[in-house]
């Protein structure tokens, strides 16, 4: 469901009402609100991609913290998202041990895994860019593609991960298949 002209307070109230309900994801972009209920296929793909990220980080001996589908939001930017899977790498030490994150003080996750296999949805990249997510792994139904945040606030597709050096999108697609 996509709704328009929704105030920030309504968004925050909705998040409070939904709570930690698994399978429901909410995105907010300056008045535009998307509420999505995950299908089994969506959840399965997101889970496998999250496991791939975790396994590769372990194999490469890279410190990380997985933040799952945590809600990340900034009221000043009027943006909020819940990724399919989110990860901290360089900033892992900054969030380790915390039970709550405050996006006004804490960094955004460095990697967001996003599965988008259904009908058209709210564009997510502007939300991720506003919160300064460094990298996105997006699966659109055929291949996993990596996107790196540029200094101009746009994402550029890249064949190799920034967060997990030497890992290529084609290899992750093969693992997923």
PDB file of C-alpha atoms in Angstrom:
ATOM      1  CA  UNK A   1       0.000   0.000   0.000  1.00  0.00           C
ATOM      2  CA  UNK A   2       1.348   3.430  -0.909  1.00  0.00           C
ATOM      3  CA  UNK A   3      -0.229   6.499   0.686  1.00  0.00           C
ATOM      4  CA  UNK A   4       0.553  10.154  -0.017  1.00  0.00           C
ATOM      5  CA  UNK A   5       0.409  13.314   2.094  1.00  0.00           C
ATOM      6  CA  UNK A   6       1.015  11.434   5.345  1.00  0.00           C
ATOM      7  CA  UNK A   7       2.514  13.465   8.187  1.00  0.00           C
ATOM      8  CA  UNK A   8       5.628  12.472  10.122  1.00  0.00           C
ATOM      9  CA  UNK A   9       3.614  12.048  13.342  1.00  0.00           C
ATOM     10  CA  UNK A  10       1.265   9.625  11.591  1.00  0.00           C
ATOM     11  CA  UNK A  11       4.279   7.649  10.357  1.00  0.00           C
ATOM     12  CA  UNK A  12       5.742   7.433  13.858  1.00  0.00           C
ATOM     13  CA  UNK A  13       2.365   6.471  15.361  1.00  0.00           C
ATOM     14  CA  UNK A  14       1.997   3.728  12.752  1.00  0.00           C
ATOM     15  CA  UNK A  15       5.461   2.386  13.609  1.00  0.00           C
ATOM     16  CA  UNK A  16       4.505   2.308  17.294  1.00  0.00           C
ATOM     17  CA  UNK A  17       1.218   0.543  16.530  1.00  0.00           C
ATOM     18  CA  UNK A  18       2.874  -2.067  14.302  1.00  0.00           C
ATOM     19  CA  UNK A  19       5.731  -2.644  16.758  1.00  0.00           C
ATOM     20  CA  UNK A  20       8.056  -5.531  15.992  1.00  0.00           C
ATOM     21  CA  UNK A  21       5.570  -7.317  13.770  1.00  0.00           C
ATOM     22  CA  UNK A  22       7.666  -9.595  11.531  1.00  0.00           C
ATOM     23  CA  UNK A  23       6.867  -9.487   7.858  1.00  0.00           C
ATOM     24  CA  UNK A  24       5.531  -5.908   7.839  1.00  0.00           C
ATOM     25  CA  UNK A  25       7.889  -3.247   6.502  1.00  0.00           C
ATOM     26  CA  UNK A  26       7.289   0.494   6.404  1.00  0.00           C
ATOM     27  CA  UNK A  27       9.053   3.153   4.311  1.00  0.00           C
ATOM     28  CA  UNK A  28       8.573   6.909   4.557  1.00  0.00           C
ATOM     29  CA  UNK A  29       9.755   9.599   2.148  1.00  0.00           C
ATOM     30  CA  UNK A  30       8.623  13.131   2.986  1.00  0.00           C
ATOM     31  CA  UNK A  31       4.892  12.418   3.052  1.00  0.00           C
ATOM     32  CA  UNK A  32       4.846   9.255   0.951  1.00  0.00           C
ATOM     33  CA  UNK A  33       4.286   6.104   3.013  1.00  0.00           C
ATOM     34  CA  UNK A  34       4.601   2.488   1.886  1.00  0.00           C
ATOM     35  CA  UNK A  35       3.390  -0.435   3.978  1.00  0.00           C
ATOM     36  CA  UNK A  36       4.487  -3.813   2.671  1.00  0.00           C
ATOM     37  CA  UNK A  37       3.689  -7.311   3.861  1.00  0.00           C
ATOM     38  CA  UNK A  38       6.411  -9.765   2.883  1.00  0.00           C
ATOM     39  CA  UNK A  39       5.555 -12.865   0.898  1.00  0.00           C
ATOM     40  CA  UNK A  40       7.204 -16.172   1.775  1.00  0.00           C
ATOM     41  CA  UNK A  41       9.371 -15.911  -1.355  1.00  0.00           C
ATOM     42  CA  UNK A  42      10.481 -12.385  -0.449  1.00  0.00           C
ATOM     43  CA  UNK A  43      11.355 -13.383   3.116  1.00  0.00           C
ATOM     44  CA  UNK A  44      13.184 -16.498   1.976  1.00  0.00           C
ATOM     45  CA  UNK A  45      15.333 -14.572  -0.526  1.00  0.00           C
ATOM     46  CA  UNK A  46      16.103 -11.828   2.004  1.00  0.00           C
ATOM     47  CA  UNK A  47      17.099 -14.426   4.601  1.00  0.00           C
ATOM     48  CA  UNK A  48      19.442 -16.216   2.200  1.00  0.00           C
ATOM     49  CA  UNK A  49      21.063 -12.934   1.099  1.00  0.00           C
ATOM     50  CA  UNK A  50      21.573 -11.916   4.735  1.00  0.00           C
ATOM     51  CA  UNK A  51      23.179 -15.277   5.416  1.00  0.00           C
ATOM     52  CA  UNK A  52      25.464 -14.842   2.377  1.00  0.00           C
ATOM     53  CA  UNK A  53      26.626 -11.451   3.707  1.00  0.00           C
ATOM     54  CA  UNK A  54      27.261 -12.921   7.177  1.00  0.00           C
ATOM     55  CA  UNK A  55      29.138 -15.960   5.857  1.00  0.00           C
ATOM     56  CA  UNK A  56      31.337 -13.883   3.535  1.00  0.00           C
ATOM     57  CA  UNK A  57      32.170 -11.415   6.322  1.00  0.00           C
ATOM     58  CA  UNK A  58      33.099 -14.321   8.595  1.00  0.00           C
ATOM     59  CA  UNK A  59      35.257 -15.937   5.879  1.00  0.00           C
ATOM     60  CA  UNK A  60      37.027 -12.615   5.210  1.00  0.00           C
ATOM     61  CA  UNK A  61      37.427 -12.041   8.966  1.00  0.00           C
ATOM     62  CA  UNK A  62      35.596  -8.707   8.737  1.00  0.00           C
ATOM     63  CA  UNK A  63      33.990  -7.434  11.920  1.00  0.00           C
ATOM     64  CA  UNK A  64      30.275  -6.762  11.465  1.00  0.00           C
ATOM     65  CA  UNK A  65      26.946  -6.444  13.183  1.00  0.00           C
ATOM     66  CA  UNK A  66      23.724  -7.459  11.475  1.00  0.00           C
ATOM     67  CA  UNK A  67      20.822  -5.180  12.341  1.00  0.00           C
ATOM     68  CA  UNK A  68      18.139  -7.186  10.512  1.00  0.00           C
ATOM     69  CA  UNK A  69      15.068  -5.170   9.528  1.00  0.00           C
ATOM     70  CA  UNK A  70      15.604  -2.410  12.115  1.00  0.00           C
ATOM     71  CA  UNK A  71      13.683   0.818  11.527  1.00  0.00           C
ATOM     72  CA  UNK A  72      16.060   3.635  10.601  1.00  0.00           C
ATOM     73  CA  UNK A  73      14.556   7.140  10.490  1.00  0.00           C
ATOM     74  CA  UNK A  74      15.520  10.793  10.612  1.00  0.00           C
ATOM     75  CA  UNK A  75      12.795  13.273  11.434  1.00  0.00           C
ATOM     76  CA  UNK A  76      14.840  16.227  10.115  1.00  0.00           C
ATOM     77  CA  UNK A  77      15.060  14.559   6.711  1.00  0.00           C
ATOM     78  CA  UNK A  78      11.520  13.115   6.894  1.00  0.00           C
ATOM     79  CA  UNK A  79      12.812   9.738   5.762  1.00  0.00           C
ATOM     80  CA  UNK A  80      12.588   6.265   7.235  1.00  0.00           C
ATOM     81  CA  UNK A  81      13.088   2.667   6.142  1.00  0.00           C
ATOM     82  CA  UNK A  82      13.230  -0.946   7.222  1.00  0.00           C
ATOM     83  CA  UNK A  83      15.602  -2.881   4.996  1.00  0.00           C
ATOM     84  CA  UNK A  84      15.314  -6.600   4.384  1.00  0.00           C
ATOM     85  CA  UNK A  85      18.710  -6.931   6.070  1.00  0.00           C
ATOM     86  CA  UNK A  86      21.107  -4.259   7.287  1.00  0.00           C
ATOM     87  CA  UNK A  87      24.744  -4.437   8.336  1.00  0.00           C
ATOM     88  CA  UNK A  88      27.420  -2.383  10.055  1.00  0.00           C
ATOM     89  CA  UNK A  89      31.077  -2.991   9.243  1.00  0.00           C
ATOM     90  CA  UNK A  90      33.437  -0.058   9.903  1.00  0.00           C
ATOM     91  CA  UNK A  91      30.886   1.400  12.323  1.00  0.00           C
ATOM     92  CA  UNK A  92      30.234  -1.921  14.096  1.00  0.00           C
ATOM     93  CA  UNK A  93      32.179  -0.790  17.154  1.00  0.00           C
ATOM     94  CA  UNK A  94      30.012   2.349  17.394  1.00  0.00           C
ATOM     95  CA  UNK A  95      26.737   0.407  17.681  1.00  0.00           C
ATOM     96  CA  UNK A  96      27.933  -2.769  19.397  1.00  0.00           C
ATOM     97  CA  UNK A  97      26.258  -3.235  22.763  1.00  0.00           C
ATOM     98  CA  UNK A  98      23.407  -0.823  22.068  1.00  0.00           C
ATOM     99  CA  UNK A  99      19.790  -1.916  22.336  1.00  0.00           C
ATOM    100  CA  UNK A 100      18.407   1.197  20.631  1.00  0.00           C
ATOM    101  CA  UNK A 101      19.792   3.371  17.853  1.00  0.00           C
ATOM    102  CA  UNK A 102      19.187   7.086  17.431  1.00  0.00           C
ATOM    103  CA  UNK A 103      19.729   8.107  13.798  1.00  0.00           C
ATOM    104  CA  UNK A 104      20.199  11.708  14.916  1.00  0.00           C
ATOM    105  CA  UNK A 105      23.414  10.532  16.666  1.00  0.00           C
ATOM    106  CA  UNK A 106      24.248   7.021  15.445  1.00  0.00           C
ATOM    107  CA  UNK A 107      25.418   6.165  11.924  1.00  0.00           C
ATOM    108  CA  UNK A 108      23.189   4.492   9.366  1.00  0.00           C
ATOM    109  CA  UNK A 109      24.001   0.909   8.419  1.00  0.00           C
ATOM    110  CA  UNK A 110      26.687   0.668   5.764  1.00  0.00           C
ATOM    111  CA  UNK A 111      24.976  -2.087   3.782  1.00  0.00           C
ATOM    112  CA  UNK A 112      21.289  -2.597   3.064  1.00  0.00           C
ATOM    113  CA  UNK A 113      20.025  -5.756   1.371  1.00  0.00           C
ATOM    114  CA  UNK A 114      16.841  -5.064  -0.572  1.00  0.00           C
ATOM    115  CA  UNK A 115      14.656  -7.640  -2.331  1.00  0.00           C
ATOM    116  CA  UNK A 116      12.209  -6.067  -4.767  1.00  0.00           C
ATOM    117  CA  UNK A 117      10.367  -8.775  -6.702  1.00  0.00           C
ATOM    118  CA  UNK A 118       6.798  -7.516  -6.533  1.00  0.00           C
ATOM    119  CA  UNK A 119       4.816  -4.777  -8.235  1.00  0.00           C
ATOM    120  CA  UNK A 120       6.060  -1.173  -8.310  1.00  0.00           C
ATOM    121  CA  UNK A 121       6.888   0.323  -4.969  1.00  0.00           C
ATOM    122  CA  UNK A 122       8.089   3.575  -3.454  1.00  0.00           C
ATOM    123  CA  UNK A 123      11.595   4.426  -4.739  1.00  0.00           C
ATOM    124  CA  UNK A 124      13.947   3.439  -1.912  1.00  0.00           C
ATOM    125  CA  UNK A 125      17.303   4.787  -3.120  1.00  0.00           C
ATOM    126  CA  UNK A 126      16.511   8.445  -2.227  1.00  0.00           C
ATOM    127  CA  UNK A 127      15.599   7.320   1.291  1.00  0.00           C
ATOM    128  CA  UNK A 128      18.819   5.302   1.668  1.00  0.00           C
ATOM    129  CA  UNK A 129      20.888   8.179   0.249  1.00  0.00           C
ATOM    130  CA  UNK A 130      19.358  10.737   2.617  1.00  0.00           C
ATOM    131  CA  UNK A 131      20.366   8.548   5.565  1.00  0.00           C
ATOM    132  CA  UNK A 132      23.818   7.967   4.010  1.00  0.00           C
ATOM    133  CA  UNK A 133      23.726   4.196   3.464  1.00  0.00           C
ATOM    134  CA  UNK A 134      27.047   3.478   1.712  1.00  0.00           C
ATOM    135  CA  UNK A 135      26.016   0.381  -0.229  1.00  0.00           C
ATOM    136  CA  UNK A 136      22.902  -1.429  -1.411  1.00  0.00           C
ATOM    137  CA  UNK A 137      22.629  -5.034  -2.565  1.00  0.00           C
ATOM    138  CA  UNK A 138      19.399  -5.179  -4.561  1.00  0.00           C
ATOM    139  CA  UNK A 139      17.792  -8.327  -5.928  1.00  0.00           C
ATOM    140  CA  UNK A 140      15.138  -7.542  -8.525  1.00  0.00           C
ATOM    141  CA  UNK A 141      14.194 -11.098  -9.487  1.00  0.00           C
ATOM    142  CA  UNK A 142      17.040 -11.957 -11.855  1.00  0.00           C
ATOM    143  CA  UNK A 143      20.350 -10.844 -10.386  1.00  0.00           C
ATOM    144  CA  UNK A 144      21.873  -9.230  -7.333  1.00  0.00           C
ATOM    145  CA  UNK A 145      23.243  -5.799  -8.172  1.00  0.00           C
ATOM    146  CA  UNK A 146      25.503  -3.677  -5.989  1.00  0.00           C
ATOM    147  CA  UNK A 147      25.131   0.091  -5.734  1.00  0.00           C
ATOM    148  CA  UNK A 148      27.593   2.489  -4.124  1.00  0.00           C
ATOM    149  CA  UNK A 149      26.634   5.917  -2.768  1.00  0.00           C
ATOM    150  CA  UNK A 150      28.462   8.694  -4.609  1.00  0.00           C
ATOM    151  CA  UNK A 151      29.455  12.102  -3.237  1.00  0.00           C
ATOM    152  CA  UNK A 152      26.568  13.704  -5.174  1.00  0.00           C
ATOM    153  CA  UNK A 153      24.035  11.589  -3.218  1.00  0.00           C
ATOM    154  CA  UNK A 154      23.244   9.249  -6.126  1.00  0.00           C
ATOM    155  CA  UNK A 155      23.911   5.527  -6.323  1.00  0.00           C
ATOM    156  CA  UNK A 156      26.098   4.066  -9.027  1.00  0.00           C
ATOM    157  CA  UNK A 157      26.001   0.376  -9.910  1.00  0.00           C
ATOM    158  CA  UNK A 158      29.310  -1.313  -9.202  1.00  0.00           C
ATOM    159  CA  UNK A 159      30.428  -4.912  -9.837  1.00  0.00           C
ATOM    160  CA  UNK A 160      32.347  -5.195  -6.544  1.00  0.00           C
ATOM    161  CA  UNK A 161      31.242  -4.626  -2.961  1.00  0.00           C
ATOM    162  CA  UNK A 162      32.655  -1.738  -0.953  1.00  0.00           C
ATOM    163  CA  UNK A 163      31.809  -3.315   2.400  1.00  0.00           C
ATOM    164  CA  UNK A 164      33.093  -6.772   1.471  1.00  0.00           C
ATOM    165  CA  UNK A 165      36.137  -6.162  -0.762  1.00  0.00           C
ATOM    166  CA  UNK A 166      36.669  -8.459  -3.753  1.00  0.00           C
ATOM    167  CA  UNK A 167      33.108  -9.829  -3.532  1.00  0.00           C
ATOM    168  CA  UNK A 168      31.401  -9.505  -6.906  1.00  0.00           C
ATOM    169  CA  UNK A 169      27.689  -9.171  -7.580  1.00  0.00           C
ATOM    170  CA  UNK A 170      27.788 -12.000 -10.125  1.00  0.00           C
ATOM    171  CA  UNK A 171      29.220 -14.337  -7.455  1.00  0.00           C
ATOM    172  CA  UNK A 172      26.486 -13.402  -4.984  1.00  0.00           C
ATOM    173  CA  UNK A 173      23.870 -14.006  -7.693  1.00  0.00           C
ATOM    174  CA  UNK A 174      25.367 -17.468  -8.296  1.00  0.00           C
ATOM    175  CA  UNK A 175      25.299 -18.244  -4.549  1.00  0.00           C
ATOM    176  CA  UNK A 176      21.676 -17.109  -4.354  1.00  0.00           C
ATOM    177  CA  UNK A 177      20.673 -19.280  -7.309  1.00  0.00           C
TER     178      UNK A 177
END
